[in-house]
Short mmCIF file of C-alpha atoms and ligand atoms in Angstrom, two decimals:
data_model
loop_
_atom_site.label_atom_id
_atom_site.label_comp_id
_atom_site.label_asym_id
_atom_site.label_seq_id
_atom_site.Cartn_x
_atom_site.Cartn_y
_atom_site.Cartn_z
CA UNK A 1 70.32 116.71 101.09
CA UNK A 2 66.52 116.84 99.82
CA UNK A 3 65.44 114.33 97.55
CA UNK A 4 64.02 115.66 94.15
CA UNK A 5 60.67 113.39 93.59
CA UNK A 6 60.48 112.79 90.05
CA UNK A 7 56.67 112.74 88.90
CA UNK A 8 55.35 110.42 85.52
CA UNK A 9 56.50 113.19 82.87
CA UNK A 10 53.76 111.61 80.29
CA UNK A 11 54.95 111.52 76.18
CA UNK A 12 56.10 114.69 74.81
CA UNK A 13 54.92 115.47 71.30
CA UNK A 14 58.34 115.34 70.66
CA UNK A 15 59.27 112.20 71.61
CA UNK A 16 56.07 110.80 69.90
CA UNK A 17 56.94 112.27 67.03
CA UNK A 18 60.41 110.59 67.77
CA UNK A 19 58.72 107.48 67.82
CA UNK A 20 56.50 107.41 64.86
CA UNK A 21 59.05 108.22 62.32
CA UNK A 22 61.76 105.51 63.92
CA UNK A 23 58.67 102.98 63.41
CA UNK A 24 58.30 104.87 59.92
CA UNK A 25 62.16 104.04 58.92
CA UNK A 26 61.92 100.56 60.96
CA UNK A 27 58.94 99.41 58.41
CA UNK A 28 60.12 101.40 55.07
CA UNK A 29 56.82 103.24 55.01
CA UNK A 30 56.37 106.89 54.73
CA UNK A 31 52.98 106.79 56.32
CA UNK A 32 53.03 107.09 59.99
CA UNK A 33 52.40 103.93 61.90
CA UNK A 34 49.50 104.18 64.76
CA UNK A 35 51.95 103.69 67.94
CA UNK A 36 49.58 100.60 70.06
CA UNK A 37 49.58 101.72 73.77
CA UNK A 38 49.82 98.38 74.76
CA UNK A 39 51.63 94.90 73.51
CA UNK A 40 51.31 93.94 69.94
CA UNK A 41 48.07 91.42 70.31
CA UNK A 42 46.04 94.36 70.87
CA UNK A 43 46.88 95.66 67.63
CA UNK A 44 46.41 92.83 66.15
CA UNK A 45 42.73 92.83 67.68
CA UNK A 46 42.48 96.22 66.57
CA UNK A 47 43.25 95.21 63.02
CA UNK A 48 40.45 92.32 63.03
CA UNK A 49 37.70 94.20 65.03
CA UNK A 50 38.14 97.53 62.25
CA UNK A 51 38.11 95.50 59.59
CA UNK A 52 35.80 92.81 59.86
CA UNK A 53 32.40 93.29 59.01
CA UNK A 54 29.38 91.44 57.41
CA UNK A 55 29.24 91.30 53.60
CA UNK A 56 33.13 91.35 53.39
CA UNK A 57 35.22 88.03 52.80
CA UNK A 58 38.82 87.61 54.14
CA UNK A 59 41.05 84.71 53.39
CA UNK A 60 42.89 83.97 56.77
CA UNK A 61 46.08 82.12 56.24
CA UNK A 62 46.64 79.69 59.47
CA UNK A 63 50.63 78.47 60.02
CA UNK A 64 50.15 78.80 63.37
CA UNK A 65 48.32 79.68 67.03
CA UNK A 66 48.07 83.72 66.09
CA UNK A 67 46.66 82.65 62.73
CA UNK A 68 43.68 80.88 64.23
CA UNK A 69 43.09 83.71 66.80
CA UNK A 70 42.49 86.32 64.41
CA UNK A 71 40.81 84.37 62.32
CA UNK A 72 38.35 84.46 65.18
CA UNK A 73 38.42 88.01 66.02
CA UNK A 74 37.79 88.59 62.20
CA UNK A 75 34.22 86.06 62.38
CA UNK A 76 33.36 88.71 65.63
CA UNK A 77 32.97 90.96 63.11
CA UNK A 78 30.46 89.31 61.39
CA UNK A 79 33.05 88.93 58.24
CA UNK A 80 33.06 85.79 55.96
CA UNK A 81 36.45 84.08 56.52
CA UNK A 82 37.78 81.42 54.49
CA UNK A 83 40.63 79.90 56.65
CA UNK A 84 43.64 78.34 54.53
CA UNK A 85 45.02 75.45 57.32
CA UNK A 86 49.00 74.35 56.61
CA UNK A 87 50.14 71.80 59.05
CA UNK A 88 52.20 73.80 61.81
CA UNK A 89 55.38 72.00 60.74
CA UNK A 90 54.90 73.86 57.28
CA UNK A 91 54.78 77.55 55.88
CA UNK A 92 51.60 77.93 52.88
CA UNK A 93 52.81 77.23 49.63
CA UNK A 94 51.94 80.51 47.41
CA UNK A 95 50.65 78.27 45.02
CA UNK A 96 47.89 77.64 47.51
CA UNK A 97 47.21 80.96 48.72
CA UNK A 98 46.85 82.26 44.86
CA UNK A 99 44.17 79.05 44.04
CA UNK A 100 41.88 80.14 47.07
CA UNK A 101 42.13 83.43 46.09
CA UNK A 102 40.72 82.50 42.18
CA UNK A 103 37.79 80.64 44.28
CA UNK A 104 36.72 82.89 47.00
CA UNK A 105 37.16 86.43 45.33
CA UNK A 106 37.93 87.42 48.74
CA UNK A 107 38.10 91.67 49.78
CA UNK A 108 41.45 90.69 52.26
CA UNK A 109 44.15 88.53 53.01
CA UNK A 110 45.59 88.48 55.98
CA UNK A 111 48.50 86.09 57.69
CA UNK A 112 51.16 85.76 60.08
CA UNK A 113 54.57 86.73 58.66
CA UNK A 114 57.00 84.73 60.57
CA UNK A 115 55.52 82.14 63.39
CA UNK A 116 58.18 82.13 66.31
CA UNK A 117 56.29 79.15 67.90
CA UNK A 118 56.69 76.84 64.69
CA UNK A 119 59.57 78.31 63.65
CA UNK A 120 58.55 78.64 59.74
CA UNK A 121 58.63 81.67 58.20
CA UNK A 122 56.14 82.09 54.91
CA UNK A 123 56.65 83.63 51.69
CA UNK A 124 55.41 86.66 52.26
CA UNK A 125 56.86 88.50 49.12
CA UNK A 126 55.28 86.59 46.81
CA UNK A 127 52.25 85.96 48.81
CA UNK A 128 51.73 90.21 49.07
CA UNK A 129 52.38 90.51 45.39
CA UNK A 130 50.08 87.65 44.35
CA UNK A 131 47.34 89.50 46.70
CA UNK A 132 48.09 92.94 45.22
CA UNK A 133 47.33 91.85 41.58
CA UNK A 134 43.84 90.81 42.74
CA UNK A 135 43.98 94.50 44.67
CA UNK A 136 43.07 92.76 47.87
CA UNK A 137 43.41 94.15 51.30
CA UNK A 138 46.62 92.80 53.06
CA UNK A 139 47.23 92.26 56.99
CA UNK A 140 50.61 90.93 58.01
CA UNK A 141 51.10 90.22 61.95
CA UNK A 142 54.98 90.51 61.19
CA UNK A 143 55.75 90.73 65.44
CA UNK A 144 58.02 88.11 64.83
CA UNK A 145 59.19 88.53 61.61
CA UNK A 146 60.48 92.67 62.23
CA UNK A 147 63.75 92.24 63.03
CA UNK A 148 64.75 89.49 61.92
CA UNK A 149 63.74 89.23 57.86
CA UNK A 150 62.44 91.67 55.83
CA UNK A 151 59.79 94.08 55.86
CA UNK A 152 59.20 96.71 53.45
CA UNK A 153 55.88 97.77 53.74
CA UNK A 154 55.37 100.55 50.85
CA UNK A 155 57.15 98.45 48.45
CA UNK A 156 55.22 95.06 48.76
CA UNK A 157 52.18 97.19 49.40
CA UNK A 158 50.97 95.48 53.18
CA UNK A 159 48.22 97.97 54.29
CA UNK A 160 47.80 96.31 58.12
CA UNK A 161 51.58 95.46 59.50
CA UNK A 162 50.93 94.63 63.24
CA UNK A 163 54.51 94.85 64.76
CA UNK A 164 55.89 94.84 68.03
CA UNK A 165 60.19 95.12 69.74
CA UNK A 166 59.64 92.33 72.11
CA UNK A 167 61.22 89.69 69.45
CA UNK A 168 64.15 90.45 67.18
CA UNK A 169 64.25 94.17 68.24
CA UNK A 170 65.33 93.42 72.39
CA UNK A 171 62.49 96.51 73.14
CA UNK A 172 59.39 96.28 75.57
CA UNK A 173 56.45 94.65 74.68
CA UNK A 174 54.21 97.21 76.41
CA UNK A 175 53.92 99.70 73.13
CA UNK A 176 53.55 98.19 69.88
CA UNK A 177 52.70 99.71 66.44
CA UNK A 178 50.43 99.07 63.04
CA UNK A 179 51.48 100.52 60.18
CA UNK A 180 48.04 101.55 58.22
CA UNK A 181 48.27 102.16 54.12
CA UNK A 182 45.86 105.23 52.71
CA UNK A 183 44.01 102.08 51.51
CA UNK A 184 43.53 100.37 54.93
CA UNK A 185 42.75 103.48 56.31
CA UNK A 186 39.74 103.82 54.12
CA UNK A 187 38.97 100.16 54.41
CA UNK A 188 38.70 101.08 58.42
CA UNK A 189 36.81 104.50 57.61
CA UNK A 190 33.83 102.62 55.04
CA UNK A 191 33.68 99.73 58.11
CA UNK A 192 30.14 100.97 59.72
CA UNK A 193 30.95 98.44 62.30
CA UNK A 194 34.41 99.56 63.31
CA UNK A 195 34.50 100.23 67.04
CA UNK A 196 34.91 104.04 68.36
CA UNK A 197 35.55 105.20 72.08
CA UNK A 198 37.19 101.63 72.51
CA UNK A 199 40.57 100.41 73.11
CA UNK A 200 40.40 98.22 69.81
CA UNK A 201 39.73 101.33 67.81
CA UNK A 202 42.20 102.21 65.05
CA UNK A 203 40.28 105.13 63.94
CA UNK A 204 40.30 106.64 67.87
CA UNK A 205 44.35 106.60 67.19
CA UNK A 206 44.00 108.29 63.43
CA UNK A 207 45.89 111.81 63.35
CA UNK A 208 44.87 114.60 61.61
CA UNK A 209 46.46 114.71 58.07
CA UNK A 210 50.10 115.68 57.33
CA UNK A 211 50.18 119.38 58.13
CA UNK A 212 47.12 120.43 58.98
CA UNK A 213 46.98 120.34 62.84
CA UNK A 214 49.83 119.43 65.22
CA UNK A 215 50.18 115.52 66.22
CA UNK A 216 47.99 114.33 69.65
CA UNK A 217 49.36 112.30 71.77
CA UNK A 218 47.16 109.91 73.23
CA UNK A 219 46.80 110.24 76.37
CA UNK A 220 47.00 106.26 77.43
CA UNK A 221 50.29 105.68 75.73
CA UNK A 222 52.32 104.55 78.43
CA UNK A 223 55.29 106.72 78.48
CA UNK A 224 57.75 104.64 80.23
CA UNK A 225 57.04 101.93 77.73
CA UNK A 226 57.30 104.04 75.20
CA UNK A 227 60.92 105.86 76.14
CA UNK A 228 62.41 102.39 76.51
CA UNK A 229 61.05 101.25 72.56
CA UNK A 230 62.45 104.81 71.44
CA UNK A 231 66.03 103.92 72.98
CA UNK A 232 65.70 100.05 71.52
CA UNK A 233 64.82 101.32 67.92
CA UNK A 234 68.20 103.94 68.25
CA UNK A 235 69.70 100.68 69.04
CA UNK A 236 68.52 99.21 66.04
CA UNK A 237 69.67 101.84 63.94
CA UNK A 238 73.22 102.32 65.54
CA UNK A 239 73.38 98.55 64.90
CA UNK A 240 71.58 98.64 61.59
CA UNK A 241 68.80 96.98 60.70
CA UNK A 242 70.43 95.21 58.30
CA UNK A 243 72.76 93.63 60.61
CA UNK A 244 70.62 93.17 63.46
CA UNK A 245 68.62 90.95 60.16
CA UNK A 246 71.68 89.19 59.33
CA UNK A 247 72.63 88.78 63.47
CA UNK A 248 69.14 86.42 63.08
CA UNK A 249 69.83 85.01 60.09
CA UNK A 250 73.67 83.88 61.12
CA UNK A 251 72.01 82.61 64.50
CA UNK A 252 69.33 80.26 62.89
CA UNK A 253 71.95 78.99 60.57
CA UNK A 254 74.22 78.12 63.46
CA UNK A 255 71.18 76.57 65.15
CA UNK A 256 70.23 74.35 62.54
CA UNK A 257 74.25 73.44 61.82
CA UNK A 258 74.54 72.30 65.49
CA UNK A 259 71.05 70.57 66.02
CA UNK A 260 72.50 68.16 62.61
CA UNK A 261 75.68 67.57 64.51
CA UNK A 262 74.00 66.18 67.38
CA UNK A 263 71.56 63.77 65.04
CA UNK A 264 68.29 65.77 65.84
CA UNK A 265 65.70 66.93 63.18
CA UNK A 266 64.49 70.46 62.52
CA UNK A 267 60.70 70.34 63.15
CA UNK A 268 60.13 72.56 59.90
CA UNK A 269 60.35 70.82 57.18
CA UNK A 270 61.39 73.09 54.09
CA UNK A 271 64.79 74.73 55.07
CA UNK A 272 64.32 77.47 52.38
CA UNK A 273 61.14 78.84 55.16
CA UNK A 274 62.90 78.42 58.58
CA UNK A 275 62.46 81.23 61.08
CA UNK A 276 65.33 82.95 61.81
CA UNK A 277 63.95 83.86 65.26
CA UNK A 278 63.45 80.38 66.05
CA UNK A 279 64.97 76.97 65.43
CA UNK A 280 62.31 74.45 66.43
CA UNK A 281 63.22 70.55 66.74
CA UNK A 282 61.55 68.01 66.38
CA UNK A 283 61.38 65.57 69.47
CA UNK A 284 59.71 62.38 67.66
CA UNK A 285 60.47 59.44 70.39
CA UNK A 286 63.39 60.74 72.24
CA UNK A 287 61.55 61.16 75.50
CA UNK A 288 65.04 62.87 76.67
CA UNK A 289 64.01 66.12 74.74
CA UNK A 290 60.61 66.18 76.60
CA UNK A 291 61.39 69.19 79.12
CA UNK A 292 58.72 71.00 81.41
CA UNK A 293 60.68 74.36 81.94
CA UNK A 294 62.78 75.88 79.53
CA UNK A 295 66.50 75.53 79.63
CA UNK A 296 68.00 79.15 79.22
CA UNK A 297 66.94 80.27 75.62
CA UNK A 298 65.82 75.57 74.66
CA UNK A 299 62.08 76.11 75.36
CA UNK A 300 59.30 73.58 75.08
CA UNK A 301 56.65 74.09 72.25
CA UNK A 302 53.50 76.19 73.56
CA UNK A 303 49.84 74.36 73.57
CA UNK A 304 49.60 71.60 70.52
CA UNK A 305 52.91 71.82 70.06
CA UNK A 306 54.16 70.58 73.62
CA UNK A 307 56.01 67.50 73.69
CA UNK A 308 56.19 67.48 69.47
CA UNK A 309 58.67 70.14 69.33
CA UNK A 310 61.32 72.22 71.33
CA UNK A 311 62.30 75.75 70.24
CA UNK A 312 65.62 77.66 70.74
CA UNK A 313 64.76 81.00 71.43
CA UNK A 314 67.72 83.14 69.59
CA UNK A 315 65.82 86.36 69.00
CA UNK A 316 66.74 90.04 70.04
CA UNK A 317 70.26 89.94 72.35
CA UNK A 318 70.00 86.12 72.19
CA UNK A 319 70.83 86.47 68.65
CA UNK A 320 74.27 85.92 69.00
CA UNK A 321 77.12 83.00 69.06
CA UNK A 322 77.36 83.22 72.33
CA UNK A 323 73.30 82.95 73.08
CA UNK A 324 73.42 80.05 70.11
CA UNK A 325 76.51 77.79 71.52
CA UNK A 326 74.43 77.74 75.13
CA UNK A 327 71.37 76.45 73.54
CA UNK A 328 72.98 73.88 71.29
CA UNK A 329 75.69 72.52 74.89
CA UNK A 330 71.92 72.73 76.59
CA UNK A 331 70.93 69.91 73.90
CA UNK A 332 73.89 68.20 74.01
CA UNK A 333 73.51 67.81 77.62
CA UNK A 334 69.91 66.69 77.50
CA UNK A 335 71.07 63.75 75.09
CA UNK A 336 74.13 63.26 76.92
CA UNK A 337 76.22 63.94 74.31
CA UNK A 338 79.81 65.80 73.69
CA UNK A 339 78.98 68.51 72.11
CA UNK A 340 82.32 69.45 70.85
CA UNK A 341 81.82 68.72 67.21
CA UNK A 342 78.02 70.55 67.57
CA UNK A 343 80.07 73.81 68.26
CA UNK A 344 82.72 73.42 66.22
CA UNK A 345 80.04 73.63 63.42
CA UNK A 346 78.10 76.11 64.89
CA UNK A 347 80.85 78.60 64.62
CA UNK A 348 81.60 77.78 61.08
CA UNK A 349 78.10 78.84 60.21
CA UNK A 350 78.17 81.25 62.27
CA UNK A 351 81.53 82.98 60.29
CA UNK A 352 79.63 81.98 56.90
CA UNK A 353 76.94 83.72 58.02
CA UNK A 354 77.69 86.77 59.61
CA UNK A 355 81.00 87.79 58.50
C1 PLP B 401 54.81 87.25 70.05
C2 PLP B 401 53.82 87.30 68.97
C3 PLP B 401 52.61 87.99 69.11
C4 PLP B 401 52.15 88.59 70.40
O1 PLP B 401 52.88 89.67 70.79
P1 PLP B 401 52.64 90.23 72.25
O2 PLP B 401 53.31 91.53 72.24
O3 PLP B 401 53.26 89.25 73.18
O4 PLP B 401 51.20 90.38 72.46
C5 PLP B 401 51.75 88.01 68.04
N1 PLP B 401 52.04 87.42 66.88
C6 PLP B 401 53.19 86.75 66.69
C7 PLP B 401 53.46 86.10 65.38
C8 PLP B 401 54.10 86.67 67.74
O5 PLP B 401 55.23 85.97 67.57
#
């Protein structure tokens, strides 16, 4: 019997198109999002190197590592950025956000919509609507927050969402997407600066408007990558994305019920803003909770945040009782505890939550 050789079959229009309007439904937009061929930090550079210029001011909200890095990418530019600093065991207070605003007259806002490695999760309704009435410019890096709270990016008006299926969605991380308003799109276009013939340029990746010439596929999307986040966003939406939301939401309240059991301390601080990606705890003293590997899904914190904090990791099929009652016996172990009683009230949460 010959062997048929299958060759790279690259993107079909079709399947791109496929693509777009999943990431379309995914986001609640009904502007196409530019599909990233590559994982969701390059958008986000994108985003930063198209937008950032000199003469324009940004406010960069920092709640985490990913806030200070495109903070940087956005002084490359030659932009004027006012950072707004929260300690990382804190989301920013809206209240804070809206007073810098009233100082610095800023043209954009950008921030981090959920922060997997501090495991806080900002206001980002109220931030987006407080940034709208001063007509500003909004860029949410929402790779950890798709998935796993909401997102609706017409309706609270984001004009830069940077996401990516490697989190709550249980896709690759080699294709990502950034869903571009009209707005950001001629915020991008007026950018004299704004790279061209580069792999951080948006405007390279712009289609021609609805209707009037047939979509291009870019040639350096990685097809592979991008079958397998077509076949996780069906996924999604056989699941729903509501579910797969409440899924997150049921596992970081089972997380947090079973990490009180045990005595330990959530490293966030207000539980109206935890992640529900992430449940980080705080190791103060206990020198038991100091691992150098992760455990299954019980990770240590990344950079500053090693040896302060540990993080269970119940995002994307790891969202789940199952994924959750590992994690919290993991604990248990470390602190040589029973942890009987920790599971019996994880799975009560669990029920209240995601009935
Ligand atoms: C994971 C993550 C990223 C980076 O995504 P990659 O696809 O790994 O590059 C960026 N921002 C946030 C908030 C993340 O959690």
């Amino acid at each position: 019997m010959s062997q048929e050789i299958k060759g790279y079959v690259p993107l079909t229009r079709t399947e791109f198109s496929t693509l777009t309007s999943q990431l379309s439904r995914l986001l609640s937009t009904e502007h196409s999002p530019v599909i990233i061929p590559a994982e969701a930090i390059l958008g986000i550079e994108a985003v930063a190197a198209g937008i950032s210029a000199p003469g324009r001011t940004f406010i960069n909200v920092v709640t985490g590592p990913y806030g200070s890095l495109f903070g940087q990418w956005l002084e490359r530019g030659g932009a004027r950025v006012v950072e707004v600093k929260v300690p990382f065991d804190e989301v920013v207070a809206v209240e804070q956000v809206a007073a810098v605003i009233e100082r610095v007259k800023p043209d954009a806002l950008s921030f981090v919509q959920a922060e997997v490695v501090t495991g806080g999760s900002n206001p980002a309704k109220e931030i987006l609507r407080i940034a709208r009435s001063h007509n500003l410019i909004t860029v949410t890096d929402s790779v950890s927050a798709v998935g796993g709270e909401e997102l609706l990016v017409d309706e609270w008006g984001v004009d830069f969402a940077a996401v990516g299926a490697q989190k709550a969605l249980g896709g690759p991380n080699g294709v990502s997407a950034v869903s571009i308003s009209p707005r950001g799109w001629q915020f991008l276009e007026t950018n004299k600066v704004a790279p061209r013939n580069s792999i951080l340029s948006l405007l390279d990746l712009k289609q021609p408007a609805d209707g009037t010439e047939p979509v291009r596929v870019p040639p350096n999307i990685p097809a592979l990558e991008a079958r397998a986040l077509i076949e996780a966003l069906a996924a999604v939406e056989q699941e729903g994305l509501d579910q797969v939301i409440s899924r997150h939401r049921a596992a970081a309240a089972s997380a947090h019920a079973g990490i009180k059991v045990l005595g330990l301390e959530p490293w966030q601080k207000d539980s109206g803003h935890f992640s529900t990606l992430t449940t980080t705890v705080r190791i103060g003293g206990d020198q038991r909770l100091r691992i150098a590997q992760p455990v299954g899904i019980v990770a240590p914190g990344d950079g500053e945040l090693n040896g302060r904090l540990l993080r269970i990791n119940h995002f994307g099929v790891n969202a789940s009782l199952p994924g959750v009652e590992k994690a919290i016996t993991t604990l248990a172990e470390l602190l040589e505890q029973d942890a009987a009683s920790a599971l019996q009230a994880v799975r009560a949460a669990w029920g209240n939550a995601h009935a």
